[in-house]
Short mmCIF file of N, CA and C in Angstrom, two decimals:
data_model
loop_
_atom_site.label_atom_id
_atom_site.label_comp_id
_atom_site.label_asym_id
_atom_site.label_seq_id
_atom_site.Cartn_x
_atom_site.Cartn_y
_atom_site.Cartn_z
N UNK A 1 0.82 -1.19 0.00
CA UNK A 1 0.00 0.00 0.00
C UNK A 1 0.87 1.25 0.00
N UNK A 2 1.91 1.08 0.93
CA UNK A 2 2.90 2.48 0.75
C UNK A 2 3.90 2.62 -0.47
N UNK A 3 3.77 1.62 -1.68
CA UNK A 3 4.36 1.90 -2.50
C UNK A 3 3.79 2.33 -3.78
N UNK A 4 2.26 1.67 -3.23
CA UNK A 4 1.10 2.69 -3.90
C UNK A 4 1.26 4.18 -4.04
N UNK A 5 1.12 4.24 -2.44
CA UNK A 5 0.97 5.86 -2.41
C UNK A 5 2.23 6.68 -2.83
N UNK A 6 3.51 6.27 -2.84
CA UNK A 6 4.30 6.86 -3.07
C UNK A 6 4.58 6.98 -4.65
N UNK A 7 4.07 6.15 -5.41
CA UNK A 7 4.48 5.41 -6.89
C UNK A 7 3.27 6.79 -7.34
N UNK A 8 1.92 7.03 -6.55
CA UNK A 8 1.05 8.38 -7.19
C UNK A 8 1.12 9.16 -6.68
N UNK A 9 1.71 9.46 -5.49
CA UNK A 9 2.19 10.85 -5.26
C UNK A 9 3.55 11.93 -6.20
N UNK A 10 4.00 10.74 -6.25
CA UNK A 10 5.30 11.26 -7.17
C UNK A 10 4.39 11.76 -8.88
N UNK A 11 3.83 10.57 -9.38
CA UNK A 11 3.53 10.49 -10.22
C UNK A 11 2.12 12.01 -10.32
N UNK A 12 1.46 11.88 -9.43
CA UNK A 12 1.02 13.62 -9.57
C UNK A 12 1.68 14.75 -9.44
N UNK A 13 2.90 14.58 -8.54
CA UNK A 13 3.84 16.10 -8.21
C UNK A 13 4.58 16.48 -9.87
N UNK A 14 4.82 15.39 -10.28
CA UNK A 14 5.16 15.56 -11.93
C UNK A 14 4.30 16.40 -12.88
N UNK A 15 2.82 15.96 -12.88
CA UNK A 15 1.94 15.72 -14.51
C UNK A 15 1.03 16.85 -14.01
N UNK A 16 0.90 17.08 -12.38
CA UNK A 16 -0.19 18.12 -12.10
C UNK A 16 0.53 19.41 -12.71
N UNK A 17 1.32 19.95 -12.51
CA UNK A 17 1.78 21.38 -12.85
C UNK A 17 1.28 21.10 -14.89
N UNK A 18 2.10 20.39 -15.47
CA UNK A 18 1.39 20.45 -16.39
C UNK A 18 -0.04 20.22 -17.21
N UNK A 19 -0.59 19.62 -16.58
CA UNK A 19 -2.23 19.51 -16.41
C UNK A 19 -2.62 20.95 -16.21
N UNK A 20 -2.14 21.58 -15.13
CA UNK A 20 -3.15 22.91 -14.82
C UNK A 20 -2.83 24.45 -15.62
N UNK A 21 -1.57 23.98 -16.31
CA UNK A 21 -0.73 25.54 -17.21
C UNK A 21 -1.52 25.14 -18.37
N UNK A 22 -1.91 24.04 -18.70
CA UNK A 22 -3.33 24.24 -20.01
C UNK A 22 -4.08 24.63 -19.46
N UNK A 23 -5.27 24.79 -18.48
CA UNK A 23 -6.63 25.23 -18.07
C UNK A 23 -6.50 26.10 -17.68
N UNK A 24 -5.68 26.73 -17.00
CA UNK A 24 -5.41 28.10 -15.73
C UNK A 24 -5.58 29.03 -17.17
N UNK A 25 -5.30 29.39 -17.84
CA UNK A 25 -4.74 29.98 -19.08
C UNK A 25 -5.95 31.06 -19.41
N UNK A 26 -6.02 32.23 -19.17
CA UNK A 26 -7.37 33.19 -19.41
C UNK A 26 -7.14 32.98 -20.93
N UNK A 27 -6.28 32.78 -21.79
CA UNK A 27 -6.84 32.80 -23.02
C UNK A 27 -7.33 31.37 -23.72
N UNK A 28 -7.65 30.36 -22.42
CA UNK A 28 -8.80 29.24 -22.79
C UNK A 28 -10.25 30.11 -22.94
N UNK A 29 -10.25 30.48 -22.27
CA UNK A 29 -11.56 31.30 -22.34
C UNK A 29 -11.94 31.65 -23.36
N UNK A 30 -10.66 32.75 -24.77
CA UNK A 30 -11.46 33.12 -25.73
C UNK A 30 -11.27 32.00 -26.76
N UNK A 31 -10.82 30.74 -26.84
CA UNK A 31 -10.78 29.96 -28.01
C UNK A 31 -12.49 29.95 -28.24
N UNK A 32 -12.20 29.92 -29.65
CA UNK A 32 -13.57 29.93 -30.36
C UNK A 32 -14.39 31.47 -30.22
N UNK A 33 -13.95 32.44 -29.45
CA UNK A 33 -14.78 33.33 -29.28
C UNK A 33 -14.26 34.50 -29.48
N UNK A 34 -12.91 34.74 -29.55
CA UNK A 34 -12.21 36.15 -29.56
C UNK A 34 -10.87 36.09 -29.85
N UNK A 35 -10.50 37.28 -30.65
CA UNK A 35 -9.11 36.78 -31.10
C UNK A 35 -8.06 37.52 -30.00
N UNK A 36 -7.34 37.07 -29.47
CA UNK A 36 -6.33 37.56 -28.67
C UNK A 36 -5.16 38.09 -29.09
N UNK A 37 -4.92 39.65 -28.84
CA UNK A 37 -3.47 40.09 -28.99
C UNK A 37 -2.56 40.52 -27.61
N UNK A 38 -1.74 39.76 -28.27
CA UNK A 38 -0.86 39.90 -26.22
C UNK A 38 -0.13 40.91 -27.01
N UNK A 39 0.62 41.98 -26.15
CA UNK A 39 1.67 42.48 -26.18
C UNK A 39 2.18 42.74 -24.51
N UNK A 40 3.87 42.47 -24.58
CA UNK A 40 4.46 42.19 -23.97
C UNK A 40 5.97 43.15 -24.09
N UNK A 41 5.84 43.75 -22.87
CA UNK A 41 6.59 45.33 -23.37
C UNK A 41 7.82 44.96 -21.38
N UNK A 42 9.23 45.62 -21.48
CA UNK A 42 9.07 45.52 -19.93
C UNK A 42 8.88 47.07 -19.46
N UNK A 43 8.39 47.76 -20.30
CA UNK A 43 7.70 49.08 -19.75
C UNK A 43 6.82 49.45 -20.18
N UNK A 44 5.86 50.42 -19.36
CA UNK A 44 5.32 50.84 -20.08
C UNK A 44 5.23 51.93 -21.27
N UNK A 45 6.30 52.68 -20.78
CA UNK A 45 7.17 53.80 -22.09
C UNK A 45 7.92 53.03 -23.29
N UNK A 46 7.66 51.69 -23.07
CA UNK A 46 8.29 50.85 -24.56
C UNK A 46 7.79 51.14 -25.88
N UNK A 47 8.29 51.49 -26.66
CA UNK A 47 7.99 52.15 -27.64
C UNK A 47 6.80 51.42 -28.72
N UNK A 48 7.27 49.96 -28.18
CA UNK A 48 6.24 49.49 -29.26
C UNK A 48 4.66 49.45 -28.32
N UNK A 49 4.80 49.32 -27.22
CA UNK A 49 3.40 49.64 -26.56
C UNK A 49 2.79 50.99 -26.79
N UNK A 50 3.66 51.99 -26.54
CA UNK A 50 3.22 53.39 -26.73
C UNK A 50 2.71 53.22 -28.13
N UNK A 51 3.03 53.14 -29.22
CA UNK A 51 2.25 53.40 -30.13
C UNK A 51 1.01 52.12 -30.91
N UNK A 52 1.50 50.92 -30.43
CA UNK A 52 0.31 50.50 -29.90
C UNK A 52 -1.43 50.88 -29.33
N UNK A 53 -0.60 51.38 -28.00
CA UNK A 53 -2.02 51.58 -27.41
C UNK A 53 -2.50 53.25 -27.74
N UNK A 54 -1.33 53.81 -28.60
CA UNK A 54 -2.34 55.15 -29.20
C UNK A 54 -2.69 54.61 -30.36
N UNK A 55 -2.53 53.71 -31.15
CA UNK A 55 -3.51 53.49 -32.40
C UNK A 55 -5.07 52.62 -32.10
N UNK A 56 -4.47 52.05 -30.57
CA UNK A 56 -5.49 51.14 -30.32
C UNK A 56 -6.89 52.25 -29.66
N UNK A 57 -6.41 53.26 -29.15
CA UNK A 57 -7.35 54.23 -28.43
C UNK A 57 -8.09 54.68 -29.45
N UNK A 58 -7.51 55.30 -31.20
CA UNK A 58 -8.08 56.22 -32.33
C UNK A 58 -9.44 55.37 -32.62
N UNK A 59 -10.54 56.05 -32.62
CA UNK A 59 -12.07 55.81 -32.86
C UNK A 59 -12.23 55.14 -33.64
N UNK A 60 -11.63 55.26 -35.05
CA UNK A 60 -11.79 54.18 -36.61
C UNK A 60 -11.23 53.03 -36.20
N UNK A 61 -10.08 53.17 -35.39
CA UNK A 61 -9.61 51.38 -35.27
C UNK A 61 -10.49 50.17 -34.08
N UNK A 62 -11.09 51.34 -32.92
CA UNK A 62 -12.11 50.61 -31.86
C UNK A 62 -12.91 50.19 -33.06
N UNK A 63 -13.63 50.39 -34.08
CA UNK A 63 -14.44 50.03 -34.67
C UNK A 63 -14.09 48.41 -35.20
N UNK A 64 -12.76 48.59 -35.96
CA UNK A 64 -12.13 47.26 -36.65
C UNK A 64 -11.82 46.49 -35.65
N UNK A 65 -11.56 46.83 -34.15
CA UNK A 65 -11.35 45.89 -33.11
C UNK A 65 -12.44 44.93 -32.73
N UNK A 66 -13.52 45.85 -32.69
CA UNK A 66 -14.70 45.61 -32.78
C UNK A 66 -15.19 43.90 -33.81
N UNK A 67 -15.06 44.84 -34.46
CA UNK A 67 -15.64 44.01 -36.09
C UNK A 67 -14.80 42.65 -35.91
N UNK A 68 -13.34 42.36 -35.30
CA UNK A 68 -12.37 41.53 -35.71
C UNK A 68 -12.32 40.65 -33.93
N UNK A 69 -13.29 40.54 -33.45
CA UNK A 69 -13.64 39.82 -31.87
C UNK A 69 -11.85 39.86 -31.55
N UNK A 70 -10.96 41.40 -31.56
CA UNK A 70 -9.88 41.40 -31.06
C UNK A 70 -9.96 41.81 -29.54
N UNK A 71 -9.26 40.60 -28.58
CA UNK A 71 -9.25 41.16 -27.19
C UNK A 71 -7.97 41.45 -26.98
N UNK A 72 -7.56 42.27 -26.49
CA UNK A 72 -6.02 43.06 -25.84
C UNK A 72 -5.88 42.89 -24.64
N UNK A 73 -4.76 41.90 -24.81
CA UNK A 73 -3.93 41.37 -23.40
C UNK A 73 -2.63 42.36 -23.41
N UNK A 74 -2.23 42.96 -22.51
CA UNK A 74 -0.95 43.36 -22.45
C UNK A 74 -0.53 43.18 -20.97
N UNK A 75 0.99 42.69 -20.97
CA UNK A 75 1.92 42.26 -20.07
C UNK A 75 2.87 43.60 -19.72
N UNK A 76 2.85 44.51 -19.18
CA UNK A 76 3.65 45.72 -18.99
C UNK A 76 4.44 45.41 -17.43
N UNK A 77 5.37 45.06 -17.81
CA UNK A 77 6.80 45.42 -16.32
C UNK A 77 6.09 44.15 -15.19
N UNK A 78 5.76 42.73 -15.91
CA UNK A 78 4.85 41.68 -15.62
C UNK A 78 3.56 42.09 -14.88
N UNK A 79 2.94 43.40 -14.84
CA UNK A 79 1.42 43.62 -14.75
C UNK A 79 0.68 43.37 -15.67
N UNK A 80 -0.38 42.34 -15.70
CA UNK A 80 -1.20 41.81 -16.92
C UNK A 80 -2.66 43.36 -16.63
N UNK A 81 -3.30 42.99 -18.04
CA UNK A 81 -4.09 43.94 -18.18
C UNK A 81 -4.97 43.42 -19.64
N UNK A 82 -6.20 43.02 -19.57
CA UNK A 82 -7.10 42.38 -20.55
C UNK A 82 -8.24 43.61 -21.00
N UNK A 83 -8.04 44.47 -21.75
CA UNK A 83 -8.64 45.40 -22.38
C UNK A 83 -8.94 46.94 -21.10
N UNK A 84 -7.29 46.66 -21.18
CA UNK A 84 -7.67 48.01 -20.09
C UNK A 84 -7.71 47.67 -18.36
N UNK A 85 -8.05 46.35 -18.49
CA UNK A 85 -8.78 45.86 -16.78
C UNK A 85 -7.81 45.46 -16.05
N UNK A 86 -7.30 45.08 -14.93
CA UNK A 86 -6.28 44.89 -14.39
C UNK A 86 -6.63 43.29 -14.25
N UNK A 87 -5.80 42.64 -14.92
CA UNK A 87 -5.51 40.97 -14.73
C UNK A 87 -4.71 40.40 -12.91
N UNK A 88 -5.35 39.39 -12.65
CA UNK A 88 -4.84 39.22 -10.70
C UNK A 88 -3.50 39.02 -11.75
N UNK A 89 -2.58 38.52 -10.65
CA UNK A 89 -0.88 38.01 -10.51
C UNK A 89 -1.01 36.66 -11.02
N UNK A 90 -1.95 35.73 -10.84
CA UNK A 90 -2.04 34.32 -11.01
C UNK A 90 -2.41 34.07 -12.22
N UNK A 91 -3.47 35.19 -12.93
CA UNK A 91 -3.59 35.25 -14.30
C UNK A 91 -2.82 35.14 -15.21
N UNK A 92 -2.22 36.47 -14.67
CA UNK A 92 -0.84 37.29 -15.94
C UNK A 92 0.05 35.75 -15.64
N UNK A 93 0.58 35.23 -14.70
CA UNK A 93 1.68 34.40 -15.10
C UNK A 93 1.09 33.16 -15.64
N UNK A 94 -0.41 32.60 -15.28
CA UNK A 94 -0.78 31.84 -16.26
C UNK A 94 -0.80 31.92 -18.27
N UNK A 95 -0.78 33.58 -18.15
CA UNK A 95 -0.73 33.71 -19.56
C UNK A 95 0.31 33.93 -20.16
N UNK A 96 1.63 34.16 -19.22
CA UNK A 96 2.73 34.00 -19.95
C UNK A 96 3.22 32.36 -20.15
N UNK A 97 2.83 31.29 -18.92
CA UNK A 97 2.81 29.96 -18.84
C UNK A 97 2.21 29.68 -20.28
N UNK A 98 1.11 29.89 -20.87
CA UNK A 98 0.44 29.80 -21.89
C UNK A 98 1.09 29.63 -23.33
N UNK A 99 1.59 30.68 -22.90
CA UNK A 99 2.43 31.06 -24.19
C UNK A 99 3.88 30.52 -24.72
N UNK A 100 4.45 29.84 -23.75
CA UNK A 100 5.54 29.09 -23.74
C UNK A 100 6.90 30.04 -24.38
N UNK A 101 7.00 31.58 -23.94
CA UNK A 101 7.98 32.25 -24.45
C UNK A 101 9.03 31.79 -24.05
N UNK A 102 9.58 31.84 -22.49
CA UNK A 102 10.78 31.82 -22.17
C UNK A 102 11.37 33.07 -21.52
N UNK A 103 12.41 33.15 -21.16
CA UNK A 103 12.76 34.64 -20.54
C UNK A 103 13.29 35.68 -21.67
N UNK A 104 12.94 36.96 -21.48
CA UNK A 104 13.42 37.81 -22.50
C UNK A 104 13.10 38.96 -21.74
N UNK A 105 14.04 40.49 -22.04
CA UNK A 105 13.62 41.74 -22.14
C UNK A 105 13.14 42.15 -23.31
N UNK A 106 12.85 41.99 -24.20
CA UNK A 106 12.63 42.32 -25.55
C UNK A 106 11.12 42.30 -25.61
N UNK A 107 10.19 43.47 -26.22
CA UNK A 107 8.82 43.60 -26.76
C UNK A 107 8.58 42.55 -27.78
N UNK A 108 7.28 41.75 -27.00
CA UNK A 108 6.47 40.87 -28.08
C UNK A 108 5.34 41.51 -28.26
N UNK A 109 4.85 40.84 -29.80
CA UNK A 109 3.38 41.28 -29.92
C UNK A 109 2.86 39.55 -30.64
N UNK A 110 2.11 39.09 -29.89
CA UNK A 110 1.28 37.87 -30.61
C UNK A 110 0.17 37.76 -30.67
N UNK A 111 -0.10 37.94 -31.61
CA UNK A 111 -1.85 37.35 -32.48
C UNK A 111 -2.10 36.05 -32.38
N UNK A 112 -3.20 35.78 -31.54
CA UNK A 112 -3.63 34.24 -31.51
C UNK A 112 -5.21 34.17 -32.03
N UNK A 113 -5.46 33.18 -33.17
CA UNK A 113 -6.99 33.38 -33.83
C UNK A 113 -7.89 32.35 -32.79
N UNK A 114 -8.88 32.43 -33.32
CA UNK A 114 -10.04 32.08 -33.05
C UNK A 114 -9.63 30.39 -32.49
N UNK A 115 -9.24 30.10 -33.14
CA UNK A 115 -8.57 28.31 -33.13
C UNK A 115 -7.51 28.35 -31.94
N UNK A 116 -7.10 28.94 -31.69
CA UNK A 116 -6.13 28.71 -30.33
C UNK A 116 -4.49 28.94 -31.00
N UNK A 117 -4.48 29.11 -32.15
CA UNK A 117 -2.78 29.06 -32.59
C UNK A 117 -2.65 30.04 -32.55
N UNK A 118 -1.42 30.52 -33.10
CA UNK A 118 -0.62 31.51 -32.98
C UNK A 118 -0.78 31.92 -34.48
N UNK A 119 -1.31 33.05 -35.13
CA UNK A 119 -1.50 33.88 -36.07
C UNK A 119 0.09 34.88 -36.83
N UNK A 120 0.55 35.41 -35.95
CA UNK A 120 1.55 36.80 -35.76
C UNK A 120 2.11 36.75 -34.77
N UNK A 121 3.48 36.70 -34.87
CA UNK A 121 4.45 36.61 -33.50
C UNK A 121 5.65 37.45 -34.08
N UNK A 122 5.74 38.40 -33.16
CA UNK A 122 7.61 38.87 -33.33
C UNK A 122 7.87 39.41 -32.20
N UNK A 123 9.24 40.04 -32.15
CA UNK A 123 9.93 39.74 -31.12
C UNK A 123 10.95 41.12 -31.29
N UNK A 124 11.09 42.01 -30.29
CA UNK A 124 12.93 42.67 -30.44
C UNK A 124 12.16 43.45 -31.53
N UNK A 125 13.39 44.18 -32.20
CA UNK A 125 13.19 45.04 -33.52
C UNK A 125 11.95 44.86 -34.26
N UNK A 126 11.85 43.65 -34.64
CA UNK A 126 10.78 43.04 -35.65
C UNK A 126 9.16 43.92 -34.71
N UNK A 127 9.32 43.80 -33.73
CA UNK A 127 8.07 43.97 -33.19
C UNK A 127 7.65 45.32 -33.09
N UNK A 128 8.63 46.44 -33.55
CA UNK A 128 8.34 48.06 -33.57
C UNK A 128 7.50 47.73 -35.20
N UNK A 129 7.98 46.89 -36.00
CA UNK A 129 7.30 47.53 -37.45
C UNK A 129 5.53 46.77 -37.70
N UNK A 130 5.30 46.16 -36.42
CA UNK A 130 3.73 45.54 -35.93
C UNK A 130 2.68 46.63 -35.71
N UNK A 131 2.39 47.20 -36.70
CA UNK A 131 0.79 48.49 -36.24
C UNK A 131 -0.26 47.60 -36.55
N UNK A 132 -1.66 48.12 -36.15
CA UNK A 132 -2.59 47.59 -36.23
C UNK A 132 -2.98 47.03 -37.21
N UNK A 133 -2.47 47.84 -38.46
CA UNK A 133 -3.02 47.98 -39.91
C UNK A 133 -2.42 46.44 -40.36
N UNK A 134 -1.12 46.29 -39.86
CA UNK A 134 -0.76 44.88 -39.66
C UNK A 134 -1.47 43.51 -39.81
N UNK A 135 -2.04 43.88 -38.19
CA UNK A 135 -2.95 42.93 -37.20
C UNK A 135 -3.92 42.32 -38.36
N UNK A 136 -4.62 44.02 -38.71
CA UNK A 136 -6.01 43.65 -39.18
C UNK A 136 -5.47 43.02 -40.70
N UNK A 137 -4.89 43.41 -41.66
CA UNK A 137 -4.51 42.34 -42.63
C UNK A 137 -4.31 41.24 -42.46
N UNK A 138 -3.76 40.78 -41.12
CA UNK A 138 -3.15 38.79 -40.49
C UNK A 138 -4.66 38.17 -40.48
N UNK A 139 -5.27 38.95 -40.11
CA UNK A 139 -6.87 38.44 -40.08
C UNK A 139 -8.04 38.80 -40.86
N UNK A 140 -7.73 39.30 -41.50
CA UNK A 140 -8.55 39.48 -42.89
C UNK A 140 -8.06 38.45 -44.14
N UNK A 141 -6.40 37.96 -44.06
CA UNK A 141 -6.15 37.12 -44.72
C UNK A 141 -6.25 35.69 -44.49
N UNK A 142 -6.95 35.21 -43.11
CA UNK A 142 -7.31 34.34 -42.88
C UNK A 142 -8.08 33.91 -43.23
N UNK A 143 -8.30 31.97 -43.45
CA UNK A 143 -9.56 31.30 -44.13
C UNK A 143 -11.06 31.95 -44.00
N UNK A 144 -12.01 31.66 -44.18
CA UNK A 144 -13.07 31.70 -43.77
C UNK A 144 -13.30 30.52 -42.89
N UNK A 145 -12.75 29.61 -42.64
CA UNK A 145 -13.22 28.36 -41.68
C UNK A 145 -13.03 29.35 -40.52
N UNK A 146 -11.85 29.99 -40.31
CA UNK A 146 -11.59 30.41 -39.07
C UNK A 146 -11.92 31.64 -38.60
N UNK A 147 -12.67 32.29 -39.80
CA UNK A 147 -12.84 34.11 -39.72
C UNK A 147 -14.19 33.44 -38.59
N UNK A 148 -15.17 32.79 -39.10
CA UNK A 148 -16.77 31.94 -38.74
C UNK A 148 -16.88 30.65 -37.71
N UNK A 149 -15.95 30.63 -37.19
CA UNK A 149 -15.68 29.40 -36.14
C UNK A 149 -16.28 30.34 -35.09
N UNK A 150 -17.43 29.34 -34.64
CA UNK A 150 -18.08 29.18 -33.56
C UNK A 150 -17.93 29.12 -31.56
N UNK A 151 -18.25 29.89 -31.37
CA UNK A 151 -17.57 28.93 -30.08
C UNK A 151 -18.13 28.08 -29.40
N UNK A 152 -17.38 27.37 -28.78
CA UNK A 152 -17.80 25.71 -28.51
C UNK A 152 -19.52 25.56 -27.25
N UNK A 153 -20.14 25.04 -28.08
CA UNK A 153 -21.25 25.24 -27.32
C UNK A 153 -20.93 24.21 -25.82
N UNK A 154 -21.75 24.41 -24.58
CA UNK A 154 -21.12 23.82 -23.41
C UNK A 154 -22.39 22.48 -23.70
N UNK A 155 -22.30 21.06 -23.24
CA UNK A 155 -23.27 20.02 -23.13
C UNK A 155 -24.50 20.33 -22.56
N UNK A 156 -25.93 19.72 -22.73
CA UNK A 156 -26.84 20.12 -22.17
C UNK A 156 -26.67 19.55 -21.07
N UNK A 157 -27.43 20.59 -19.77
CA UNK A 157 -27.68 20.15 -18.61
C UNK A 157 -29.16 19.62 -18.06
N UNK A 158 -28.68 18.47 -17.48
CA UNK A 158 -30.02 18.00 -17.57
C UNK A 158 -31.02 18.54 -16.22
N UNK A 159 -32.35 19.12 -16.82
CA UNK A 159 -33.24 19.34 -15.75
C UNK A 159 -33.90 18.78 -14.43
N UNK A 160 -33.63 19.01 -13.29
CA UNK A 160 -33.85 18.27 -12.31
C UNK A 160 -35.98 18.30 -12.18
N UNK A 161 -36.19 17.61 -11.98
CA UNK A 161 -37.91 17.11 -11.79
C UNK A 161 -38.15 18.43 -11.30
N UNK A 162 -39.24 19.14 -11.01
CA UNK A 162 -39.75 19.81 -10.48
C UNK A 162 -40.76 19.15 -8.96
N UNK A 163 -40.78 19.18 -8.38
CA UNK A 163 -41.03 19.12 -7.32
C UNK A 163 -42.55 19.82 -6.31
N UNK A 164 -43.42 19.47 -5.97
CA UNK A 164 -44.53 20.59 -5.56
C UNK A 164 -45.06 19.58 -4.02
N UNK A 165 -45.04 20.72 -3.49
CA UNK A 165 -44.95 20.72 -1.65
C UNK A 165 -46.66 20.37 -1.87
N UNK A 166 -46.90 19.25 -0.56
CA UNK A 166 -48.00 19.05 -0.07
C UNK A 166 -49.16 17.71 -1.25
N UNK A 167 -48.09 17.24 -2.49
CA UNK A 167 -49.02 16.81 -3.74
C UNK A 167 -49.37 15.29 -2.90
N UNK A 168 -50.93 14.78 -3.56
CA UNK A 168 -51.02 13.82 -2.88
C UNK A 168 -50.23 12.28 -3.13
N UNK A 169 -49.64 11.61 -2.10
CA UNK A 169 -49.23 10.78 -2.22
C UNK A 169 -47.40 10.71 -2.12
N UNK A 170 -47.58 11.45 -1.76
CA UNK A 170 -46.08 11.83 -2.15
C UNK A 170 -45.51 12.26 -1.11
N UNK A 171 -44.46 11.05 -0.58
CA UNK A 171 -43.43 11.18 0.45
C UNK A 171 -42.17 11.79 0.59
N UNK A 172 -41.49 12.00 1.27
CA UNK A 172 -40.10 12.33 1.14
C UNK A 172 -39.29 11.57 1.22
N UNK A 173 -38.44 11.31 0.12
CA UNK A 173 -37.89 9.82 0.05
C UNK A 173 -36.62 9.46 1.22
N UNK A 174 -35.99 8.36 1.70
CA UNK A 174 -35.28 8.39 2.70
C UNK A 174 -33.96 8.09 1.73
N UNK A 175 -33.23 9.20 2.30
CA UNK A 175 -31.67 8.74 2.35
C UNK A 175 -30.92 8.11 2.13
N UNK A 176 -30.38 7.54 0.75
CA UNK A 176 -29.56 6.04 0.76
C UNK A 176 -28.30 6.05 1.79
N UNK A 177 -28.70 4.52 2.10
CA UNK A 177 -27.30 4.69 2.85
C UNK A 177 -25.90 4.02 1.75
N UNK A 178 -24.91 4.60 2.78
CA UNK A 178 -23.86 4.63 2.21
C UNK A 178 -22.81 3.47 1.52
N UNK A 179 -22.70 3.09 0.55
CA UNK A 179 -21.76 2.04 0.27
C UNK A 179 -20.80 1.70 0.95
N UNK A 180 -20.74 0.80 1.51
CA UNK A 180 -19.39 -0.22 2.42
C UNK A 180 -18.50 -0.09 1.68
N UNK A 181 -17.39 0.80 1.68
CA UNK A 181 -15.90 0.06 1.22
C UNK A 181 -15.27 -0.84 0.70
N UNK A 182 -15.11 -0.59 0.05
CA UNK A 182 -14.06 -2.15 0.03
C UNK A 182 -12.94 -2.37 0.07
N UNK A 183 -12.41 -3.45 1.07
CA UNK A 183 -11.60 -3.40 1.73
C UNK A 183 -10.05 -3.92 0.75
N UNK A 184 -8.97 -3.38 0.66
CA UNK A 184 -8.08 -3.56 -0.35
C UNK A 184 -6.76 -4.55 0.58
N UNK A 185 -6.48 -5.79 -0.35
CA UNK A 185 -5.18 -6.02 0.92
C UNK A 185 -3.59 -5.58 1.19
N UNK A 186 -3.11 -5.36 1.90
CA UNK A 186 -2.13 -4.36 2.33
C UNK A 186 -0.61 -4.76 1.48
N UNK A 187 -0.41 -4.43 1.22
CA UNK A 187 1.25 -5.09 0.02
C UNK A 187 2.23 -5.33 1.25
#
């Protein structure tokens, strides 16, 4: 029995961390529903954020953000921030976990579509010549399978009986009792 427990304890201290850096991940949330742009600056005076988030503020482009289910993640000096909102601590490092970058000082900007991949990625230099006008071409040149992908409907839940106090005939049922154990023999 104790070589049981030790043979799955080990064996969860391993597989759990990676089990939960897929689910923890706020950008599970928009697969199928929104396209995600991270940018990843270690300031906020980084040049490619600054002009970023002034093209992202100009009225004509809220519109195409709009139109293009783009949500804006940005990682500034490791403070996460999902359209403006302040992301907890457990978030933001789930979404860099997500992303499987690695360590860097250098400005990213990544486009992830509707499907969960990675669209637009650069890095360093490459990532100052990334404007919106960019963005919105990476996704305008995308299939139509993926412009129209759905998001994943959840299973039906099934309705519990309805129930009505006082109907005739009708008891309150008793309690099952509990299943006996079963008893395992000791190694």
């Amino acid at each position: 029995m104790l070589i049981r427990s030790l043979t799955l304890a080990t064996l969860l201290a391993f597989a759990g961390p990676l089990f939960a850096a897929d689910s923890d991940s706020p950008l599970a949330a928009d697969v199928g529903r929104a396209r995600p742009l991270i940018v990843i600056a270690p300031s906020t005076v980084d040049p490619v954020w600054v002009s970023l988030k002034k093209s992202l503020e100009d009225p004509a482009n809220k519109q195409g953000i709009a139109q293009r289910n783009i949500k804006v993640y940005s990682v500034l000096n490791m403070f996460g921030q999902l359209d403006g909102k302040d992301l907890g601590q457990q978030d933001t490092m789930a979404l860099i976990r997500s992303l499987k970058l690695g360590a860097g000082a250098l400005p990213k900007v990544i486009l992830v579509g509707k499907d969960g991949e990675t669209k637009l990625e650069s890095s360093g230099e490459e990532s100052k010549s990334v404007d919106l006008k960019k963005i919105f071409d990476t996704i305008d040149a995308l299939p139509a399978a993926e412009k129209e992908l759905a998001p994943p409907t959840p299973p039906p839940v099934a309705a519990e009986p309805a129930t009505t106090k006082g109907a005739k005939g009708s008891k309150p049922g008793k309690p099952a009792k509990p299943a006996k154990p079963v008893e395992q023999p000791d190694d």
